[in-house]
CSV table of N, CA, C and O in Angstrom, one decimal:
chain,number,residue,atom,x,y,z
A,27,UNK,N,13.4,13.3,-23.6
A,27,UNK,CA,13.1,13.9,-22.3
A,27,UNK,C,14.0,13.2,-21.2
A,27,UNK,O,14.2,12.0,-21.2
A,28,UNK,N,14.5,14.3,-20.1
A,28,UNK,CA,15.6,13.0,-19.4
A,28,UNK,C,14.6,13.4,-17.5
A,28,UNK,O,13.7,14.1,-17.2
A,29,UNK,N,15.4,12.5,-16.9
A,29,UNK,CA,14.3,12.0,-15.7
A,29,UNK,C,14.8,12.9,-15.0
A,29,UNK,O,16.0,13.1,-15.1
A,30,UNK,N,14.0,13.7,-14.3
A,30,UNK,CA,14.0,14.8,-12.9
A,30,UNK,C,15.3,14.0,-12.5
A,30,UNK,O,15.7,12.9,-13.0
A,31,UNK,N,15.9,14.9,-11.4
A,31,UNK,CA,17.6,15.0,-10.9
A,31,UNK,C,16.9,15.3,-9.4
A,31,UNK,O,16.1,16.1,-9.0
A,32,UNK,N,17.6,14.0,-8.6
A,32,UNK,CA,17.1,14.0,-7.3
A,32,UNK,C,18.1,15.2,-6.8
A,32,UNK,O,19.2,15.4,-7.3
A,33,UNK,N,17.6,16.0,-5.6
A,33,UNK,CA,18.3,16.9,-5.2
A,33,UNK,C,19.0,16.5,-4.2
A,33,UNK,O,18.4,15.9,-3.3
A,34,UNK,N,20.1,16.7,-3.9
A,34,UNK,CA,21.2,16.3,-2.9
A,34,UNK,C,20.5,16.3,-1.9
A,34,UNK,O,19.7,17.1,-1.4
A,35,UNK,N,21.0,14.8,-1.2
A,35,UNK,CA,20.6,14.8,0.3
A,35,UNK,C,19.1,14.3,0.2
A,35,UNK,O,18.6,14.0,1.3
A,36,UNK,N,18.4,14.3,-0.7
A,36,UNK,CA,16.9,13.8,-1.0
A,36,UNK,C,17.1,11.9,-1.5
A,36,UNK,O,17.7,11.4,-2.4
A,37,UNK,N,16.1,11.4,-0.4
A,37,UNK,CA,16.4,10.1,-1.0
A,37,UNK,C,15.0,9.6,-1.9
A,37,UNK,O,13.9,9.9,-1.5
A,38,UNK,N,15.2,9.1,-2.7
A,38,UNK,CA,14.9,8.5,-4.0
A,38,UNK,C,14.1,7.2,-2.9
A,38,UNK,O,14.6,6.4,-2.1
A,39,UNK,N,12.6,7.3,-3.1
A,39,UNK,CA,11.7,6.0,-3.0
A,39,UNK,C,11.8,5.4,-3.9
A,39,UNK,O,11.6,5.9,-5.0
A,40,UNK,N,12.1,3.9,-3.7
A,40,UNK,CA,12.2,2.6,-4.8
A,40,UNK,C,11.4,1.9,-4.1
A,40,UNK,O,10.8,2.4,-3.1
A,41,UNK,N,11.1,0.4,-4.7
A,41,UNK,CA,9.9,-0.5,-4.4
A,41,UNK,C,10.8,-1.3,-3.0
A,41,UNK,O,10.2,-2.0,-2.3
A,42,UNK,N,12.5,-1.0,-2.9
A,42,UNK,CA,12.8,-0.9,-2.0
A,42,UNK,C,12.9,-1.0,-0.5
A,42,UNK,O,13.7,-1.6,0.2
A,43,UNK,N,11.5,-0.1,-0.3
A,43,UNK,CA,11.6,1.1,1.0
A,43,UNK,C,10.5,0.9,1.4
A,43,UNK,O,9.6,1.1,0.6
A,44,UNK,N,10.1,0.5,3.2
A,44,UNK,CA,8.9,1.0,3.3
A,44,UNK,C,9.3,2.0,3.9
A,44,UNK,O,10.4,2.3,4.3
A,45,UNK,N,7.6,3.0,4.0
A,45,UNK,CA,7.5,4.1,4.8
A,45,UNK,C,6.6,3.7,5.9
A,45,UNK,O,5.4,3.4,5.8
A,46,UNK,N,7.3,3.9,7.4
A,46,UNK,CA,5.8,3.2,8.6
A,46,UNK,C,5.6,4.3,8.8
A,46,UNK,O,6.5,5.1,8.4
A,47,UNK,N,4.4,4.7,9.4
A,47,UNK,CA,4.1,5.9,9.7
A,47,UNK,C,3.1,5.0,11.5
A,47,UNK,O,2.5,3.9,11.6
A,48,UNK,N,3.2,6.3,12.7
A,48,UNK,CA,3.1,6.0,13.5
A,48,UNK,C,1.4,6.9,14.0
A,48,UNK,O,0.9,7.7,13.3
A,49,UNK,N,1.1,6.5,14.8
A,49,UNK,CA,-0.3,7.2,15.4
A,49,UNK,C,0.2,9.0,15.8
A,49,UNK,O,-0.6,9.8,15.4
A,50,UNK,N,1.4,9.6,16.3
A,50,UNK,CA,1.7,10.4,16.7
A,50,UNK,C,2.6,10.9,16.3
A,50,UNK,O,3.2,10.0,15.6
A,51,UNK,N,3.5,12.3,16.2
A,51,UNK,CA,4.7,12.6,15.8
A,51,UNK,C,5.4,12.5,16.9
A,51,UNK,O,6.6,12.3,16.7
A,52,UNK,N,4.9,12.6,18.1
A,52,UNK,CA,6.0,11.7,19.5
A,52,UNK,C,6.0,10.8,19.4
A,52,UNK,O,7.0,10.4,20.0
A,53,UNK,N,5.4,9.8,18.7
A,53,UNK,CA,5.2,8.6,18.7
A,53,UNK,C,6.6,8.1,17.6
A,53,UNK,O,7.4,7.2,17.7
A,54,UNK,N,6.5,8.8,16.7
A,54,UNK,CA,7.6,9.0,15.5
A,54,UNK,C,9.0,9.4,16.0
A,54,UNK,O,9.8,8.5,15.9
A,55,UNK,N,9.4,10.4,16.5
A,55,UNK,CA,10.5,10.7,17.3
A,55,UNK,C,11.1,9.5,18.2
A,55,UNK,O,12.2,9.2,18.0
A,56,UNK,N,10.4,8.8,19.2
A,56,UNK,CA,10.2,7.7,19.6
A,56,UNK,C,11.2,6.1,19.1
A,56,UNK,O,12.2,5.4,19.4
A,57,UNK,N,10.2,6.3,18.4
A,57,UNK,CA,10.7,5.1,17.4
A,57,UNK,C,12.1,5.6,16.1
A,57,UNK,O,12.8,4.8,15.4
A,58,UNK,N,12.1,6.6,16.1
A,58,UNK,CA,13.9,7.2,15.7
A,58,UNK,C,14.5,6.6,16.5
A,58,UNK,O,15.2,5.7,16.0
A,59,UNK,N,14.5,6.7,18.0
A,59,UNK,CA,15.6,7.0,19.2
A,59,UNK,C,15.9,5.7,19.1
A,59,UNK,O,17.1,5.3,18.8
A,60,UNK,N,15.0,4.9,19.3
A,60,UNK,CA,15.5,3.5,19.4
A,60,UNK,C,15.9,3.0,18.1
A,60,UNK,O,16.9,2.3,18.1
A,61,UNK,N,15.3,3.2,16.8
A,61,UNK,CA,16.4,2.7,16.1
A,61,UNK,C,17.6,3.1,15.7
A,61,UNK,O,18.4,2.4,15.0
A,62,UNK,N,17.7,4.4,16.1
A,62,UNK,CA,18.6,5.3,16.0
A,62,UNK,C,20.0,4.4,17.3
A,62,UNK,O,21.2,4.4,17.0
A,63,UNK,N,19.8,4.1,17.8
A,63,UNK,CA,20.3,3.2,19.2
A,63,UNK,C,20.5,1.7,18.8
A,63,UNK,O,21.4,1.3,19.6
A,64,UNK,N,20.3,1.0,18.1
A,64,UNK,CA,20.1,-0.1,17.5
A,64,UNK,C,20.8,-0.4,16.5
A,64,UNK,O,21.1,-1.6,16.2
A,65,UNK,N,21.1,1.3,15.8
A,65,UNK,CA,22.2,1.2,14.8
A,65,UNK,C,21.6,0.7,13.4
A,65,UNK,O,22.2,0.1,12.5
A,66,UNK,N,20.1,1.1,13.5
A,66,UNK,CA,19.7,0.5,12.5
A,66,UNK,C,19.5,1.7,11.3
A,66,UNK,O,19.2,2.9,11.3
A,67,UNK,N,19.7,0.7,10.1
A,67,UNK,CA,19.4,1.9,9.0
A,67,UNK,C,18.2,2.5,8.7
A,67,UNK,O,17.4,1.8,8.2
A,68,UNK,N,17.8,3.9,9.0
A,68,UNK,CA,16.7,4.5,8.5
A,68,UNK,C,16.8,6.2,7.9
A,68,UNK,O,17.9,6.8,7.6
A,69,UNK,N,15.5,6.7,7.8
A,69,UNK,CA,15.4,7.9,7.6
A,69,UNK,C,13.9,8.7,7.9
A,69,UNK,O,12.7,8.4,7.6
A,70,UNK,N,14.6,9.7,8.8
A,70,UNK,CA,13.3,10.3,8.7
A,70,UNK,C,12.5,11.4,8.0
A,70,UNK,O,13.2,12.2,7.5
A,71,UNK,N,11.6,11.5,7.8
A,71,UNK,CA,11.1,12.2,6.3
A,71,UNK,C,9.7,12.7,6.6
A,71,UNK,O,9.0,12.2,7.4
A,72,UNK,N,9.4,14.2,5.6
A,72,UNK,CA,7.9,13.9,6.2
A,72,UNK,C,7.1,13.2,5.1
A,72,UNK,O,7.6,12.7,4.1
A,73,UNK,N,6.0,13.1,5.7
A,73,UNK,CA,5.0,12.2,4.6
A,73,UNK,C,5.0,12.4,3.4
A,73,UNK,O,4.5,13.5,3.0
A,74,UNK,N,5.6,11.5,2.3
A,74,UNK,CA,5.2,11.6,0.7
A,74,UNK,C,3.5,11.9,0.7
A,74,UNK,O,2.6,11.4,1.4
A,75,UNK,N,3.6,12.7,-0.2
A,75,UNK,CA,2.1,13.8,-0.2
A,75,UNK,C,0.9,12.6,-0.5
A,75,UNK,O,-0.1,12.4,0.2
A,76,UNK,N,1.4,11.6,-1.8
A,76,UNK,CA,1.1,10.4,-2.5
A,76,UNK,C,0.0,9.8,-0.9
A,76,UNK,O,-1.0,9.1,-1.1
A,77,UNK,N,0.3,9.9,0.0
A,77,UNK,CA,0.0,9.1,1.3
A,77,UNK,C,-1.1,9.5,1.6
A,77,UNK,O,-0.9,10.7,1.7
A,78,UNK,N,-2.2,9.2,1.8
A,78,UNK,CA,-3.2,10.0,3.0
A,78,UNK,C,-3.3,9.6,4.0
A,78,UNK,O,-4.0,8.6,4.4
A,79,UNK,N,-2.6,10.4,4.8
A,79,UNK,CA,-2.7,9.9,6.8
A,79,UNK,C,-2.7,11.1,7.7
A,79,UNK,O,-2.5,12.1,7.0
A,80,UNK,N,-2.9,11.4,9.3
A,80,UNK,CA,-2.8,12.2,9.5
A,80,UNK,C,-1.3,12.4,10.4
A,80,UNK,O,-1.0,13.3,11.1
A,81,UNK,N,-0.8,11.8,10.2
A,81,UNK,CA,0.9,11.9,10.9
A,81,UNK,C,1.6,12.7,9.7
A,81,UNK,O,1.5,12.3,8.6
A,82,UNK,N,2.2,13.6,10.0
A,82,UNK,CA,3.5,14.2,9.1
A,82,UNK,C,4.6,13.8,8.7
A,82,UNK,O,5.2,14.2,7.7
A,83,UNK,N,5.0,12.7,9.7
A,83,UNK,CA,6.4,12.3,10.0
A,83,UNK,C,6.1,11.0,9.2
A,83,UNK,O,4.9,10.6,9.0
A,84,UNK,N,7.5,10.4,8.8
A,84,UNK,CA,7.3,8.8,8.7
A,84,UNK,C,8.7,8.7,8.9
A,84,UNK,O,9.4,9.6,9.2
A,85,UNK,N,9.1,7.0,8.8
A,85,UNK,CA,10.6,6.5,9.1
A,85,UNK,C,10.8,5.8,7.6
A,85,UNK,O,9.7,5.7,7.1
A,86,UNK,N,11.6,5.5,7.1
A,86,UNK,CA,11.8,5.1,6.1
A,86,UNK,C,12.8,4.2,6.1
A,86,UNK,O,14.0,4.5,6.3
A,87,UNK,N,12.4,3.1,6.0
A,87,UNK,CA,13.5,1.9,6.1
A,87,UNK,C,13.7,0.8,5.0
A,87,UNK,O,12.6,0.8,4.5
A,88,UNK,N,14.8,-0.4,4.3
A,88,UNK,CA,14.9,-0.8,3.8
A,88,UNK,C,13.7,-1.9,3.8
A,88,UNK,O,12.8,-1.9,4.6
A,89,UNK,N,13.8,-2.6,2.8
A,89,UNK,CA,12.3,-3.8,2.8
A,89,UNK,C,12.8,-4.6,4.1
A,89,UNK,O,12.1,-4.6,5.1
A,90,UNK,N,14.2,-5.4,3.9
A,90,UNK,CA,13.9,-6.3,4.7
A,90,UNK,C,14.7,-6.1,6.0
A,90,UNK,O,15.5,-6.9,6.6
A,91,UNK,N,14.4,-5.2,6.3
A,91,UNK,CA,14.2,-4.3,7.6
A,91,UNK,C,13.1,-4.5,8.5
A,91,UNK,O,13.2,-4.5,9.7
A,92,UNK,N,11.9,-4.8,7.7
A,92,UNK,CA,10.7,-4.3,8.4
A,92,UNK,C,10.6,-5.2,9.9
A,92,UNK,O,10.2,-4.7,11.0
A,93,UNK,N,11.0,-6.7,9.7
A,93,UNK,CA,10.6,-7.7,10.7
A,93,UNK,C,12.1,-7.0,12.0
A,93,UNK,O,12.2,-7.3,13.2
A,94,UNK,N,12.6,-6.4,11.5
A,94,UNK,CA,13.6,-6.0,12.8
A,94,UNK,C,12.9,-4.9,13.1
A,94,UNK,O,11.9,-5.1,13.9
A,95,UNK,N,13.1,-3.6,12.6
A,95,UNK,CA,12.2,-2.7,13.4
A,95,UNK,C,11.2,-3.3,14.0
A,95,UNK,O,11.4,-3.3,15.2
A,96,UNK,N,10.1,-4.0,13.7
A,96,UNK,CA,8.5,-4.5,14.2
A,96,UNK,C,9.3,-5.2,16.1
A,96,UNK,O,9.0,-4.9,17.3
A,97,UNK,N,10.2,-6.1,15.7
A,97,UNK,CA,11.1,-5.9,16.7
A,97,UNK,C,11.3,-5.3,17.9
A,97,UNK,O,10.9,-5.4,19.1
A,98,UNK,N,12.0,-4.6,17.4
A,98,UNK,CA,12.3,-3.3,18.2
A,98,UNK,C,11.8,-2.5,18.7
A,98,UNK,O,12.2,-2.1,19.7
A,99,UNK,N,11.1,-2.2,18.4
A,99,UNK,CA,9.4,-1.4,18.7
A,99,UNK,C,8.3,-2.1,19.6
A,99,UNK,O,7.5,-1.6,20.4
A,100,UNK,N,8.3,-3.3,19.1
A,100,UNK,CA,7.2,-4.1,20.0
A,100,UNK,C,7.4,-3.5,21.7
A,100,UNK,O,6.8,-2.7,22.5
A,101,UNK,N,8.8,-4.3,21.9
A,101,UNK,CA,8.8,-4.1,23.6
A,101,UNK,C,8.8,-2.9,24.3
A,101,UNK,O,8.9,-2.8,25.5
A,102,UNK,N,8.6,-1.7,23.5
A,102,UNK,CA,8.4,0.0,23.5
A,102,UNK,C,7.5,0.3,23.7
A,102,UNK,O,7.3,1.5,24.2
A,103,UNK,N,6.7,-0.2,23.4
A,103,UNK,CA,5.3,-0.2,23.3
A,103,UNK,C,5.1,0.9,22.3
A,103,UNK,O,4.3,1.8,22.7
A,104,UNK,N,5.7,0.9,21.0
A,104,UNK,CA,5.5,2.2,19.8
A,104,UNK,C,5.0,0.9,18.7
A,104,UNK,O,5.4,-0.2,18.4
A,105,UNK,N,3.8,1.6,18.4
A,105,UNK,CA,2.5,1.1,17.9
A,105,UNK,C,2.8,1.4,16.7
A,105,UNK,O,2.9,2.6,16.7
A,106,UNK,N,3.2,0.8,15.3
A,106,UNK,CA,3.4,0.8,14.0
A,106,UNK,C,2.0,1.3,13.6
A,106,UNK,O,1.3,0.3,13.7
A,107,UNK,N,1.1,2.4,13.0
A,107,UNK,CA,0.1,2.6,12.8
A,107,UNK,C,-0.4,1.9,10.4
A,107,UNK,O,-1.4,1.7,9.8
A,108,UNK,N,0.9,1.9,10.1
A,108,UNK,CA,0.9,1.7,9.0
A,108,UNK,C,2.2,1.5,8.0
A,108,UNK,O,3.0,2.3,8.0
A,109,UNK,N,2.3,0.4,7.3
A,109,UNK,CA,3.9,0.7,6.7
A,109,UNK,C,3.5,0.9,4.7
A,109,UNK,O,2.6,0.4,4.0
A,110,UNK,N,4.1,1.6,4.4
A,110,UNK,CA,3.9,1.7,2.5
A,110,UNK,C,4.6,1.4,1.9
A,110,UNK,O,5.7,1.2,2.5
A,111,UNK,N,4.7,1.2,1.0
A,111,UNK,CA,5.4,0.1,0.2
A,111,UNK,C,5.5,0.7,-1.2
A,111,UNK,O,4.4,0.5,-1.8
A,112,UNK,N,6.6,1.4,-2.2
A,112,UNK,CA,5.6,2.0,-3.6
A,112,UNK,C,6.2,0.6,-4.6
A,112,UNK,O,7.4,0.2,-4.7
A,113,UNK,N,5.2,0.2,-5.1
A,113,UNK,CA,5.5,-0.7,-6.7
A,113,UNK,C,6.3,-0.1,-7.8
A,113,UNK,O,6.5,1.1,-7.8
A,114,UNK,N,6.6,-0.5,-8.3
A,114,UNK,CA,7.3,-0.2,-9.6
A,114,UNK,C,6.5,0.2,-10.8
A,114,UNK,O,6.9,0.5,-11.9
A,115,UNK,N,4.9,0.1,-10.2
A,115,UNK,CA,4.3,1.1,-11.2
A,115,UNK,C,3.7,2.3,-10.5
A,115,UNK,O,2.5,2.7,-10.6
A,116,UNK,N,4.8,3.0,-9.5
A,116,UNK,CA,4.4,3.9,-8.9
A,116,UNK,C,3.3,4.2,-7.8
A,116,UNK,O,3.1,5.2,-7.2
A,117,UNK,N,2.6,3.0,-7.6
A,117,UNK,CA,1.4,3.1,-7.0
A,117,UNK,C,2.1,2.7,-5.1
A,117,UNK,O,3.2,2.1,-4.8
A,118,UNK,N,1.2,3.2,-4.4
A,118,UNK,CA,1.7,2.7,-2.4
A,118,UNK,C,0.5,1.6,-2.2
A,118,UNK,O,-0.6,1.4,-2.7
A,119,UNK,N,1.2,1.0,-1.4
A,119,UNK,CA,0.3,-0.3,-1.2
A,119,UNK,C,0.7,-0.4,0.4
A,119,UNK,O,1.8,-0.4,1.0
A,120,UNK,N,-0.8,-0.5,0.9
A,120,UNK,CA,-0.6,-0.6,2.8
A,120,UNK,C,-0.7,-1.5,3.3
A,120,UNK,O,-1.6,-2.3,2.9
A,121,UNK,N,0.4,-1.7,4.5
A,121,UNK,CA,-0.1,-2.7,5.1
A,121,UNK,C,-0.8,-2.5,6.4
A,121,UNK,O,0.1,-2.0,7.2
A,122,UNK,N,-1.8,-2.5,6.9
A,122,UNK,CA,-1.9,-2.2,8.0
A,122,UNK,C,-1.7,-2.8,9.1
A,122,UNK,O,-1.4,-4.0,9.0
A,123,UNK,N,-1.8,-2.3,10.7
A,123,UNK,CA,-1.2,-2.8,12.2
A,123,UNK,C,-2.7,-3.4,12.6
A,123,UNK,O,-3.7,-3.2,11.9
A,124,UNK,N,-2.5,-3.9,13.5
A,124,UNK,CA,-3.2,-4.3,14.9
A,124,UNK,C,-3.6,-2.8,15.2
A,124,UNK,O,-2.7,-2.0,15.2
A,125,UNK,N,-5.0,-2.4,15.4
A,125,UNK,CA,-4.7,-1.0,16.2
A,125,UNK,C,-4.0,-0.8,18.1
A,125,UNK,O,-3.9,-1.6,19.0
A,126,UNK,N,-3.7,0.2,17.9
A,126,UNK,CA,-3.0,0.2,19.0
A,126,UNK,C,-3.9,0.1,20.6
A,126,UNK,O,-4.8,0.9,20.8
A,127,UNK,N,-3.5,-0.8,21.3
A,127,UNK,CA,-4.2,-0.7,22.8
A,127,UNK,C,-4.8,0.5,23.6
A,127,UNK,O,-5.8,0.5,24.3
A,128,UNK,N,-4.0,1.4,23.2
A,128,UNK,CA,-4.0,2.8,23.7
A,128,UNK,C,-5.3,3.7,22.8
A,128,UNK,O,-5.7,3.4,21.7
A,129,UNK,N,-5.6,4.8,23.7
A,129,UNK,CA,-6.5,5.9,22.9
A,129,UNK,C,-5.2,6.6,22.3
A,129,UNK,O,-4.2,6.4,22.9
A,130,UNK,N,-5.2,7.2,21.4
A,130,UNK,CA,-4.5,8.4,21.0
A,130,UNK,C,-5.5,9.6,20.6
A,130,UNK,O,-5.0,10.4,19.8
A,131,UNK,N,-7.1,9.8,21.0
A,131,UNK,CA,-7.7,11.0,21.3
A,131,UNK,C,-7.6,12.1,22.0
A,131,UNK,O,-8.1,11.9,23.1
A,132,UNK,N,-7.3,12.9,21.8
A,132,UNK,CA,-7.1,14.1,22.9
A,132,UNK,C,-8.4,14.2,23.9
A,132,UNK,O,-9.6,14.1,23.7
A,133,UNK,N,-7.7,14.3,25.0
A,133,UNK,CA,-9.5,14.1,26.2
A,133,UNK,C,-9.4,15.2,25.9
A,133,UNK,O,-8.7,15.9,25.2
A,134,UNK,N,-10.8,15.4,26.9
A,134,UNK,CA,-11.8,16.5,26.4
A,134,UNK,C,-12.0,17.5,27.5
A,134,UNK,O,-12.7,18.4,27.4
């Protein structure tokens, strides 16, 4: 049997890559611009299904990336809500943030 054929333009998760995922999808767009500005390597993607969260969006960045984005983001005030990580036996493993200062509840 031979291994599924990534489809062009689709990037391949390795143990690699985290995925952060943010409190908001503005919040995610956000945190593009500036690393997008920064010149830093990423991607944005929607959520591997594998994940349960309620954001769609995530960023996808190399492993030892993470302490630059965390970076970059701090002084933005864009709240890292979670970063994933998959092992090499397929499994995601979280790390979780500080929750963020802010509500992100919709008033009422």
């Amino acid at each position: 049997m031979t291994a599924p054929q990534e489809s062009p333009g689709r990037l391949a998760l390795t143990d690699k890559h985290y995925v952060l995922l943010f409190h908001t999808t503005h919040e995610t767009m956000h945190a593009e611009s500036i690393l997008k500005k920064s010149r830093m390597r990423f991607k944005l993607i929607p959520r591997p299904r594998d994940i349960q969260d309620d954001c769609g969006l995530g960023l996808v960045i190399v492993k030892e990336d993470q302490a630059k984005a965390e970076t970059l983001l701090s002084p933005e005030d864009i709240y890292i809500k979670a970063a994933f990580h998959i092992e090499k036996d397929g499994q995601w493993t979280r790390k979780n943030y500080p929750p963020a200062p802010i509500s992100y509840d919709s008033q009422p």
